[in-house]
Coordinates of C-alpha atoms in Angstrom, one line a residue:
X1 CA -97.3 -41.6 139.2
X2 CA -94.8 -40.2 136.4
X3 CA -95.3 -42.6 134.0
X4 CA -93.8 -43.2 130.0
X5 CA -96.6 -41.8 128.5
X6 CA -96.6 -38.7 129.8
X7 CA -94.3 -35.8 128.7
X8 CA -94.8 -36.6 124.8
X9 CA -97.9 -34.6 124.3
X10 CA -96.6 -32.2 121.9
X11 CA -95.3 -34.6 119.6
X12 CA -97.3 -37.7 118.4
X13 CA -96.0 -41.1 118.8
X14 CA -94.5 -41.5 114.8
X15 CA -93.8 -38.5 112.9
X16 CA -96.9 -36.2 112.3
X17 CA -97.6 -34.5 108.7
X18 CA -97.2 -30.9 108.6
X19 CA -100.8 -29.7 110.7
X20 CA -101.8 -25.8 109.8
X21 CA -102.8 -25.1 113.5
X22 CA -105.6 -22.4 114.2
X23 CA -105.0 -19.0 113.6
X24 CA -105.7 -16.6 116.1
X25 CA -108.6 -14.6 114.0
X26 CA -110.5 -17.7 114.1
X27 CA -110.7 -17.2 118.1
X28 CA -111.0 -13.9 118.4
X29 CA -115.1 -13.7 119.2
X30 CA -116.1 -14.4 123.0
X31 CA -118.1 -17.6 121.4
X32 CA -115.2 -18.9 119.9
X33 CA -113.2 -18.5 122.5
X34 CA -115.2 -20.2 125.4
X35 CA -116.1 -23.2 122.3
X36 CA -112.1 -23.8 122.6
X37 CA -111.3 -23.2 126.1
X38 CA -114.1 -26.4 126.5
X39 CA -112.5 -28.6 124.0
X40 CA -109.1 -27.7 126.1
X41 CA -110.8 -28.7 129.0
X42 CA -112.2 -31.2 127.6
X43 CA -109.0 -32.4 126.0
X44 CA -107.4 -32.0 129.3
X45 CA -109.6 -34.1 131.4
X46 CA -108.7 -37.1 129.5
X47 CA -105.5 -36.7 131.0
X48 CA -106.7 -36.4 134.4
X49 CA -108.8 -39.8 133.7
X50 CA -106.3 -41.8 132.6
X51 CA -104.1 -41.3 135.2
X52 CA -106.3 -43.6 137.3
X53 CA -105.4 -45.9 135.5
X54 CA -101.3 -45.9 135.3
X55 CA -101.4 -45.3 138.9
X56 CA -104.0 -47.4 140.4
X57 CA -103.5 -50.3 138.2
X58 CA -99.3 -50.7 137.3
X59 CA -97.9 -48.6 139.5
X60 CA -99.3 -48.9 143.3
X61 CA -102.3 -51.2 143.8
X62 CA -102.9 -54.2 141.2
X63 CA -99.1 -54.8 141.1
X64 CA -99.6 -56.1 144.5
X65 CA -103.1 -57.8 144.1
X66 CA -101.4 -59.5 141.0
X67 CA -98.1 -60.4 142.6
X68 CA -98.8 -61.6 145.8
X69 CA -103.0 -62.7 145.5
X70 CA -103.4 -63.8 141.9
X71 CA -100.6 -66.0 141.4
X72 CA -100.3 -68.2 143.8
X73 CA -96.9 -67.4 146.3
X74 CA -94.1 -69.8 147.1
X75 CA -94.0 -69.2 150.7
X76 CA -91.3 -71.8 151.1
X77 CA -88.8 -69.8 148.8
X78 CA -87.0 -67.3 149.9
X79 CA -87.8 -64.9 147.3
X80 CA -92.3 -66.0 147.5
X81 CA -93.7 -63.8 145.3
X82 CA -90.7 -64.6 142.2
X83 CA -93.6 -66.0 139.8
X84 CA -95.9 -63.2 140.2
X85 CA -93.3 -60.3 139.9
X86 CA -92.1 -62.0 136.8
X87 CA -95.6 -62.5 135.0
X88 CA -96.6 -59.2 135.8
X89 CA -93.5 -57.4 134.3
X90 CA -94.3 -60.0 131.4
X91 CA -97.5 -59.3 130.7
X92 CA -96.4 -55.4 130.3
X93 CA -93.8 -55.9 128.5
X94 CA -96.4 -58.0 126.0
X95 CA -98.2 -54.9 125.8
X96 CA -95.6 -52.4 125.2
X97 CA -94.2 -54.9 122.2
X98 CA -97.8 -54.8 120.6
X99 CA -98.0 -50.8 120.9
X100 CA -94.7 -50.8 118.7
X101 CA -96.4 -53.3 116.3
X102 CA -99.2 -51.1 115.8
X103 CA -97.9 -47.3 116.6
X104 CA -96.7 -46.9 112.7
X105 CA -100.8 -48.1 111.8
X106 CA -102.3 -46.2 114.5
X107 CA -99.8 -43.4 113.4
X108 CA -101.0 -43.2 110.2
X109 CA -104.6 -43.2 111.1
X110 CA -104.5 -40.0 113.3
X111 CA -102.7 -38.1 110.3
X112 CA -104.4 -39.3 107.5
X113 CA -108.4 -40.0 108.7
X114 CA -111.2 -38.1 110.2
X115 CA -111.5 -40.5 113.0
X116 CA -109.5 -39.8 115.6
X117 CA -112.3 -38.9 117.7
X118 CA -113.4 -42.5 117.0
X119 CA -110.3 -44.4 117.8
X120 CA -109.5 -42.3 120.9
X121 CA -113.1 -43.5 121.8
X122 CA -112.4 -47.1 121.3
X123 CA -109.4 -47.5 123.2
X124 CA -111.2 -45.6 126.1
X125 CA -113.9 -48.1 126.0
X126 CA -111.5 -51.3 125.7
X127 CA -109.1 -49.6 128.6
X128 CA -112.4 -49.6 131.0
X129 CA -113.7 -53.1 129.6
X130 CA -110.4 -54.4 130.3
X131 CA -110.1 -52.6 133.8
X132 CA -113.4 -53.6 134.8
X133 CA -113.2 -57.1 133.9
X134 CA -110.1 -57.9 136.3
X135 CA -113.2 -58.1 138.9
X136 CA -113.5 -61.4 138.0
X137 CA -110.1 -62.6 138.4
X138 CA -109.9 -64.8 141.5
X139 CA -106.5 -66.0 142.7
X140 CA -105.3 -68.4 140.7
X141 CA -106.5 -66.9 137.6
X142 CA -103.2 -66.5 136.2
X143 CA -103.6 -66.4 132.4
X144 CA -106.8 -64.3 132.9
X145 CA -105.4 -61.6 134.8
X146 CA -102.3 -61.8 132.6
X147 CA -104.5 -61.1 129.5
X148 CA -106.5 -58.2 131.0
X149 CA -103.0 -56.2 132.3
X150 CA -101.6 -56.4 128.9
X151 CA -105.1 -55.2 127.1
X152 CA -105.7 -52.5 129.3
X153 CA -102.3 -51.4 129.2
X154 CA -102.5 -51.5 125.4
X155 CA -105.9 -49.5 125.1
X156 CA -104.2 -46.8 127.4
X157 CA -101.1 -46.3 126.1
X158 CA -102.7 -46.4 122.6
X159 CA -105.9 -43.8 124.0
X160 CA -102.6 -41.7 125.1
X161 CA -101.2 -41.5 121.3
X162 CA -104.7 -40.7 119.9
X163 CA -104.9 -38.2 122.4
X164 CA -101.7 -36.5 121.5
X165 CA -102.6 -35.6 118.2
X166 CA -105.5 -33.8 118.8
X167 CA -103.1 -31.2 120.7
X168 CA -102.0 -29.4 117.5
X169 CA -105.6 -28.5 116.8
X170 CA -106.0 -26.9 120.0
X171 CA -104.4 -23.6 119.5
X172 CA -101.2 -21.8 118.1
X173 CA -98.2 -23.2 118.0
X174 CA -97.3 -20.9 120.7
X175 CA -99.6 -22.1 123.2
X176 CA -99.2 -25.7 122.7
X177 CA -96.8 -26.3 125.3
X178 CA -99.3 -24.1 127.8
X179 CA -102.4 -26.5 127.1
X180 CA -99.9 -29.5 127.6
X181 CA -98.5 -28.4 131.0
X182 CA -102.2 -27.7 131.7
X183 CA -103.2 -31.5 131.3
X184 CA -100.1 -33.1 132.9
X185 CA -100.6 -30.5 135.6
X186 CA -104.7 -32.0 135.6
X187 CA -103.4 -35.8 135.0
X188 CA -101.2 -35.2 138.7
X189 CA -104.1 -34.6 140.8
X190 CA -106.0 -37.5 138.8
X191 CA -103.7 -39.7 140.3
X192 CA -103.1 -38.5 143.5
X193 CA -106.9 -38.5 144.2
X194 CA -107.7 -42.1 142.9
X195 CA -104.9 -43.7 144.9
X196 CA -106.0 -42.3 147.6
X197 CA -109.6 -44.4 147.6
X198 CA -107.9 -47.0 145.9
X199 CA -105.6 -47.2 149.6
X200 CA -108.8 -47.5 151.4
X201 CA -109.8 -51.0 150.5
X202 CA -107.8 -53.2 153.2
X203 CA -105.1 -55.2 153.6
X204 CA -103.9 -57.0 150.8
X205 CA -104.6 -60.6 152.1
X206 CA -106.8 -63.8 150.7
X207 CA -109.5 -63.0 153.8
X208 CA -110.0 -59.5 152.4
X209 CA -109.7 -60.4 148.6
X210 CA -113.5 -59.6 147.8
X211 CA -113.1 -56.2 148.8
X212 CA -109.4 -55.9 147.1
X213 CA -110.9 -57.1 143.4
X214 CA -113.9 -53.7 143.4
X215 CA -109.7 -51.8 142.3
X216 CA -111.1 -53.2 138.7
X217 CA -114.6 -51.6 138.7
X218 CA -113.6 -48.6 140.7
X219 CA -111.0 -47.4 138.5
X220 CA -113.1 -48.4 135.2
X221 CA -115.6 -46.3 136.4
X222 CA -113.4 -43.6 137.6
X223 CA -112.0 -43.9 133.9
X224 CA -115.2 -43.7 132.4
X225 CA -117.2 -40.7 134.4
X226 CA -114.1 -38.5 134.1
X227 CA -113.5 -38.6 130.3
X228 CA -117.0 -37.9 129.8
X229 CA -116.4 -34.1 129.3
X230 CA -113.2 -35.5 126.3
X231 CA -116.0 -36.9 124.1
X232 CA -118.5 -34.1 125.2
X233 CA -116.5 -31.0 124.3
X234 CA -113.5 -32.4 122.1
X235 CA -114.1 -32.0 118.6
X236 CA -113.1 -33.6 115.8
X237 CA -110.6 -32.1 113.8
X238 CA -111.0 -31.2 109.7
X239 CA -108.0 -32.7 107.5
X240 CA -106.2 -29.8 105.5
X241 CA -106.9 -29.6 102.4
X242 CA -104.6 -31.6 99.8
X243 CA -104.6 -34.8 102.1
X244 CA -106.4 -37.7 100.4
X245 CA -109.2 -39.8 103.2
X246 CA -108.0 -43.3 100.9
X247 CA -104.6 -44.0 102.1
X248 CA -102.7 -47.6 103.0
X249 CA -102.5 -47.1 106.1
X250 CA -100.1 -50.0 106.8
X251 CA -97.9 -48.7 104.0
X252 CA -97.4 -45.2 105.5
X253 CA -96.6 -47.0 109.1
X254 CA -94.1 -48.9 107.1
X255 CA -92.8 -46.3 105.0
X256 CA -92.3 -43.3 107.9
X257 CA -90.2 -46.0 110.3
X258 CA -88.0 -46.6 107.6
X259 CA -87.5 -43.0 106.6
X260 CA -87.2 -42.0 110.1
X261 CA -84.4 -44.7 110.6
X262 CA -82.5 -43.7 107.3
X263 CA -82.7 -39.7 108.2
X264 CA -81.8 -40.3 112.2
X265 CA -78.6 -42.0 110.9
X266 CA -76.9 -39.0 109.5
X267 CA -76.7 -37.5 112.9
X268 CA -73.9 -39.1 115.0
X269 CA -74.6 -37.7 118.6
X270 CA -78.9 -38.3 118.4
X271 CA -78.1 -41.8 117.3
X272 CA -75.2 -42.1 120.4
X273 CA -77.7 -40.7 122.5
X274 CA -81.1 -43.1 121.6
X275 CA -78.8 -46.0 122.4
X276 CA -77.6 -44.3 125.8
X277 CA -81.5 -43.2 126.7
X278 CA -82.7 -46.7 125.4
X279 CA -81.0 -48.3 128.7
X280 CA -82.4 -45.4 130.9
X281 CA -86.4 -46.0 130.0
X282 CA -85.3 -49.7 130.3
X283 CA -84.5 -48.8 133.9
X284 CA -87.2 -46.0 134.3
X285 CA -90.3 -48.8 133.0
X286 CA -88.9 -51.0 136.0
X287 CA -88.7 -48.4 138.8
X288 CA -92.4 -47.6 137.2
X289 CA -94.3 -50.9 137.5
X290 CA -92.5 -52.1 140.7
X291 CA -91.6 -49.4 142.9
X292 CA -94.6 -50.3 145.3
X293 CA -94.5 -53.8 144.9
X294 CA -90.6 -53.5 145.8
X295 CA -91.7 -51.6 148.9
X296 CA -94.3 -53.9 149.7
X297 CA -92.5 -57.1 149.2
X298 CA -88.5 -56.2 150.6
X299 CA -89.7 -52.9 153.1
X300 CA -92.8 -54.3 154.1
X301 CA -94.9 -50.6 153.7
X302 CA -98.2 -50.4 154.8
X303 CA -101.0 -48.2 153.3
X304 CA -100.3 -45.1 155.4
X305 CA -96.7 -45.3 153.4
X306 CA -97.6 -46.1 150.2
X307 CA -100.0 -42.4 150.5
X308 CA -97.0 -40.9 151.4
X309 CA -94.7 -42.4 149.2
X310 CA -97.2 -41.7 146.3
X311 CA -97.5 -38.0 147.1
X312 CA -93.6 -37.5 147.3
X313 CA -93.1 -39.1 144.3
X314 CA -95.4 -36.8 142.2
X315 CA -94.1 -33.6 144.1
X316 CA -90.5 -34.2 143.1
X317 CA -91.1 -35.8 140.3
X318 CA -92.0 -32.0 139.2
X319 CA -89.2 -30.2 141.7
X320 CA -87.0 -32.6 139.5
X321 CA -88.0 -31.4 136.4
X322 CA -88.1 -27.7 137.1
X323 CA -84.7 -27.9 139.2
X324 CA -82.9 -29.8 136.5
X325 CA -84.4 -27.1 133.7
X326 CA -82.5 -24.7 135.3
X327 CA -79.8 -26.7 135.9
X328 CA -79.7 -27.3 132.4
X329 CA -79.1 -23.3 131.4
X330 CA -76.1 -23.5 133.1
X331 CA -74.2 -26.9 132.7
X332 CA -76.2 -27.7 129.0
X333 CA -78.0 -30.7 128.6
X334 CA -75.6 -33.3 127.9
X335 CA -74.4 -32.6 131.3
X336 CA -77.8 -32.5 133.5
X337 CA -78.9 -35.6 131.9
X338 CA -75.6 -36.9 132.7
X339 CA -76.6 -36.1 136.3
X340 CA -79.5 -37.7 136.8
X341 CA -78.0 -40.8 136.1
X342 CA -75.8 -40.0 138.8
X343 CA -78.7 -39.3 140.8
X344 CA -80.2 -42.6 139.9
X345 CA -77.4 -44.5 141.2
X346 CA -77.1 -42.9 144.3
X347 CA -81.0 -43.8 144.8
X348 CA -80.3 -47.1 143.8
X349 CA -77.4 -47.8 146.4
X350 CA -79.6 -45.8 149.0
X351 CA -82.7 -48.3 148.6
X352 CA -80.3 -51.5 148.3
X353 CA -78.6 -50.8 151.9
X354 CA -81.6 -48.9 153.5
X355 CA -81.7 -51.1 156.1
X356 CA -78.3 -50.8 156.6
X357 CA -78.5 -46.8 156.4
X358 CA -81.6 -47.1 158.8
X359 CA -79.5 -48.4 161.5
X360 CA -77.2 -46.3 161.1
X361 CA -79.0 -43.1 161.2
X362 CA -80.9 -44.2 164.2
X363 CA -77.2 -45.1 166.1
X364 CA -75.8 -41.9 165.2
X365 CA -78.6 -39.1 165.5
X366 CA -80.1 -41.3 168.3
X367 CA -83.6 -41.4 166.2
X368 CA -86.2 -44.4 166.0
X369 CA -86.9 -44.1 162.6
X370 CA -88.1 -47.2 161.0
X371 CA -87.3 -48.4 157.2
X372 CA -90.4 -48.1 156.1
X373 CA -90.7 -44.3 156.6
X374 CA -86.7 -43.7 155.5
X375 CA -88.0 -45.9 152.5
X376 CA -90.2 -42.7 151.8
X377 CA -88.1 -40.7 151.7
X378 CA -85.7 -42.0 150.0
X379 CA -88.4 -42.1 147.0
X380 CA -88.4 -38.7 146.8
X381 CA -85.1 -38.7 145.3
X382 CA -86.6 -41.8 142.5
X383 CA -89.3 -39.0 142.0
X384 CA -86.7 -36.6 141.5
X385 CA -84.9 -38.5 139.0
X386 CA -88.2 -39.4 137.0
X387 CA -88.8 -35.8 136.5
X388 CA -85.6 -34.6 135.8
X389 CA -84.6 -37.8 133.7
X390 CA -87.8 -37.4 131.2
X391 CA -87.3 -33.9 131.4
X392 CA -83.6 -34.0 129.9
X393 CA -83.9 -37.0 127.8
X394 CA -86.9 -34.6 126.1
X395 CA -84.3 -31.5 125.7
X396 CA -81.4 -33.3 124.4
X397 CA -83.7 -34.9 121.6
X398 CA -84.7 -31.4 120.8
X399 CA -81.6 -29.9 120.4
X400 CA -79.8 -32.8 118.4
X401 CA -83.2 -32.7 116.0
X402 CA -83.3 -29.5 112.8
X403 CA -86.9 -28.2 113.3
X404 CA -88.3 -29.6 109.9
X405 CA -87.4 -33.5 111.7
X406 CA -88.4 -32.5 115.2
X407 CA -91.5 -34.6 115.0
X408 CA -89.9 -36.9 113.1
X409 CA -86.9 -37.9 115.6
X410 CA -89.2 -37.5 118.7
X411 CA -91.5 -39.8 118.0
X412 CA -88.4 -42.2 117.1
X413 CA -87.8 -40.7 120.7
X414 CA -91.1 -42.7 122.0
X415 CA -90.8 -45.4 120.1
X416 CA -87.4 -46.4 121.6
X417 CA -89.0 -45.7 125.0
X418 CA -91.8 -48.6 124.2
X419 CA -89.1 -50.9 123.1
X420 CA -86.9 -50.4 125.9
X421 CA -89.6 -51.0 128.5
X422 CA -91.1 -54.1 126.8
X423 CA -86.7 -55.2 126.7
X424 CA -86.2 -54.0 130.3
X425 CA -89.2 -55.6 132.0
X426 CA -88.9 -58.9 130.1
X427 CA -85.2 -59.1 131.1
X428 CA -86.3 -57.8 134.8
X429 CA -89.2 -60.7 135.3
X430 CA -86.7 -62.9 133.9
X431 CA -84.0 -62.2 136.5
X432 CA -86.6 -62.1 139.3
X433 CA -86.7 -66.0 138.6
X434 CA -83.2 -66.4 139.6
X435 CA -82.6 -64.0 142.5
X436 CA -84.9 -62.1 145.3
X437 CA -86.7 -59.0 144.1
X438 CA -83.8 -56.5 146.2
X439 CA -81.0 -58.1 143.9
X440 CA -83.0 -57.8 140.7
X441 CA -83.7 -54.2 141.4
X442 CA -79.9 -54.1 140.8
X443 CA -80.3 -54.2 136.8
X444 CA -81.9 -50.2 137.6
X445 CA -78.6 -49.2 138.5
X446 CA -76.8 -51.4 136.0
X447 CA -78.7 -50.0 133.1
X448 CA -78.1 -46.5 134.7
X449 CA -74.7 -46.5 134.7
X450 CA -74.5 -48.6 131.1
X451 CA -76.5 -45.3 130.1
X452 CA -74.3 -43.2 131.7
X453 CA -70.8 -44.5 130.2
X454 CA -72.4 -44.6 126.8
X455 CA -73.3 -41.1 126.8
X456 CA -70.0 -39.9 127.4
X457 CA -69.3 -40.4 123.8
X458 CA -72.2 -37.9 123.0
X459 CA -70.9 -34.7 121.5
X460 CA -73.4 -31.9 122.3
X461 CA -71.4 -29.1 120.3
X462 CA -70.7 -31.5 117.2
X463 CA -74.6 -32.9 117.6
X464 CA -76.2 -28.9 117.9
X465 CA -74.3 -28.2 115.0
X466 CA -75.1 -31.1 112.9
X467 CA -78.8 -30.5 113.0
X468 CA -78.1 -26.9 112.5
X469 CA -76.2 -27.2 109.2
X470 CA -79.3 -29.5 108.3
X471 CA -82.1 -26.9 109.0
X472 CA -79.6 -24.2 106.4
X473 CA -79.6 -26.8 104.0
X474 CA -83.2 -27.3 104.0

């Protein structure tokens, strides 16, 4: 499934050093060339790994072992499964707020060490120690599982930001954004096929828990066979000469966040805008980690839909992106991205009255459709607006940033993404312990359209031209 992680590859999570990427004389020989087309594919298929993780585990088949197995349900309430839907966004949101406590370190380390190699290594192992060990969690292991979801989720959302800087060392600048469509192209079909094995283990009941809890090991070792060939073929890249190996590192993650703050805040319209996209990832990290369980819980979808749903999800997700580039040319960016909020809340209102909307469909087209399927399909318009959304937010960071802060201000741009999910899930599993699950989902649209108003106050002209008058003076 789309997911927060993806889309950043060509920009690290905190503001990279200036990289001298390959020349082109370097690869001209046939042996160079088929030495880096492995490391691309090797560098690739971490991508395609991964992505068993974000969707088998968060976004379509632990959610529901979590929420309605592992902590125990209140079958008397009217909203049952109110515990588990809040500990689970919890437990995310835990490990989103320790990836912003750690980026600016881990930042450092990629930039100013020979060992990325190494760390990327270590957060694949402790993503698939983590995964694996949720095998043991029975129901009723509350705290357990609640600790493994937020390390896992930790090791692979820091294994993504490792994983990111080795891009710049993978060819010329020119080709960058090639080799990056190439691994989120590899990462789609990743997903697609482990969800689709992941489906296959029953019905999501205490009678058939021993065959629902093999989702730990089976992804884990998923994760593990496929990024063999990242650690095979990957190499690890030389520091340009000039940067020192004996650095503080906690000093540099310090200093750059501070830097990055005081140089974002001469630019009116990117700071306008952060705030507006801060209440959009909010509501993005939601749809994310309980799109299925909302389907499962309030729609009642079965396996059958949840394949479907999955697969419509992913297509759009990239119609959405490719539409709304085009879009884009026409109306500018301010305007798409303004848009796909609107799209949003149409999707939102949608899935709040489907049943409403199902009856009505069926009354006048004289169909038999049931909500379950119309539920699918109305989640290809929330994998519409993932696309287009991340797709947007990306372009209007670009054009509001002068090239020499580019790196700078987008990985201010991922950093207010981490911060907005840990805030929106924390406020989301909060609510979910006052009202049912379908009136919760509410806060997507409320954060849409809170997104949408600020924004309106963003100046594309005024912002274009401010980071323009930036890049002359520089």
């Amino acid at each position: 499934m789309t997911d927060l992680g993806k889309g950043g590859k060509l920009f690290n999570y905190f503001q990279p050093r200036k990289i001298q990427t390959p020349s082109m004389s370097q690869d001209r020989t046939p042996e160079a060339k088929k030495k880096k087309n492995r490391e691309i594919f090797g560098w690739c298929m971490f991508d395609f790994a991964n992505s068993s993780y974000t969707t088998v585990i968060i976004s379509v088949v632990y959610c529901e072992i979590f929420t309605r197995l592992v902590v125990p349900a209140d079958m008397t309430s009217d909203n049952p499964y109110r515990m588990g839907n809040s500990l689970w966004a919890w437990a995310l949101a835990a490990s989103y707020l320790f990836v912003v406590a750690t980026g600016p370190i881990f930042g450092a380390i990629t930039d100013y060490s020979s060992k990325k190699k190494l760390f990327l290594f270590l957060s694949y192992v402790g993503c698939v120690v983590a995964t694996f060990l949720l095998y043991y969690v029975e129901p009723g292991m509350v705290w357990l599982g609640m600790v493994l979801v937020a390390l896992s989720n930790f090791f692979f959302a820091s294994g993504e930001n490792f994983a990111s800087s080795f891009l710049p060392f993978l060819g010329s600048k020119e080709d960058l954004g090639k080799i990056s469509g190439y691994a989120w192209g590899i990462g789609y079909f990743g997903g697609i096929g482990s969800v689709a094995l992941a489906t296959t283990l029953g019905d999501y009941t205490l009678d058939n828990f021993q065959n629902l809890k093999l989702v730990g090991p089976y992804t884990a070792i998923f994760f593990m066979v496929a990024a063999i060939p990242t650690f095979l073929f990957l190499r690890e890249p030389h520091l340009p000469l000039g940067v020192s190996h004996h650095v503080n590192y906690f000093k540099i993650g310090k200093d750059r966040v501070v830097q990055t703050l005081k140089d974002a805040s001469h630019f009116k319209d990117l700071m306008i805008y952060l705030v507006s996209l801060f209440f959009t990832m909010a509501a993005l990290a939601i749809v994310i980690s309980f799109a299925f369980i909302y389907g499962s819980q309030e729609i009642h979808i079965e396996a059958e839909h949840k394949q479907a749903m999955f697969i419509f999800i992913q297509i759009f997700a990239a119609v959405g992106a490719l539409a709304f580039g085009v879009i884009q040319d026409s109306i500018g960016a301010k305007r798409t991205f303004n848009l796909t909020l609107v799209l949003w809340l149409v999707t939102c209102a949608l899935i709040y009255f489907v049943h409403d909307l199902t009856n009505f469909a069926n009354a006048t087209l004289g169909k038999t459709w049931t909500v379950q399927w119309v539920f699918v399909f109305i989640s290809s318009l929330a994998g519409m607006g993932l696309g287009s959304t991340q797709s947007a937010s990306r372009a209007l960071v670009g054009i509001f940033s002068p090239e020499s802060k580019s790196g700078e201000f987008f990985g201010m741009w991922g950093l207010s993404g981490k911060i907005a999910a840990a805030a929106g899930l924390f406020l989301f599993g909060y609510i979910q312990t006052l009202v049912t699950l379908r009136n919760a989902f509410l806060v997507v649209a409320f954060f849409c359209f809170l997104s949408l108003l600020i924004n309106l106050f963003v100046n594309e002209e005024r912002g274009v031209e401010a980071a323009n008058r930036f890049q002359e003076k520089s």
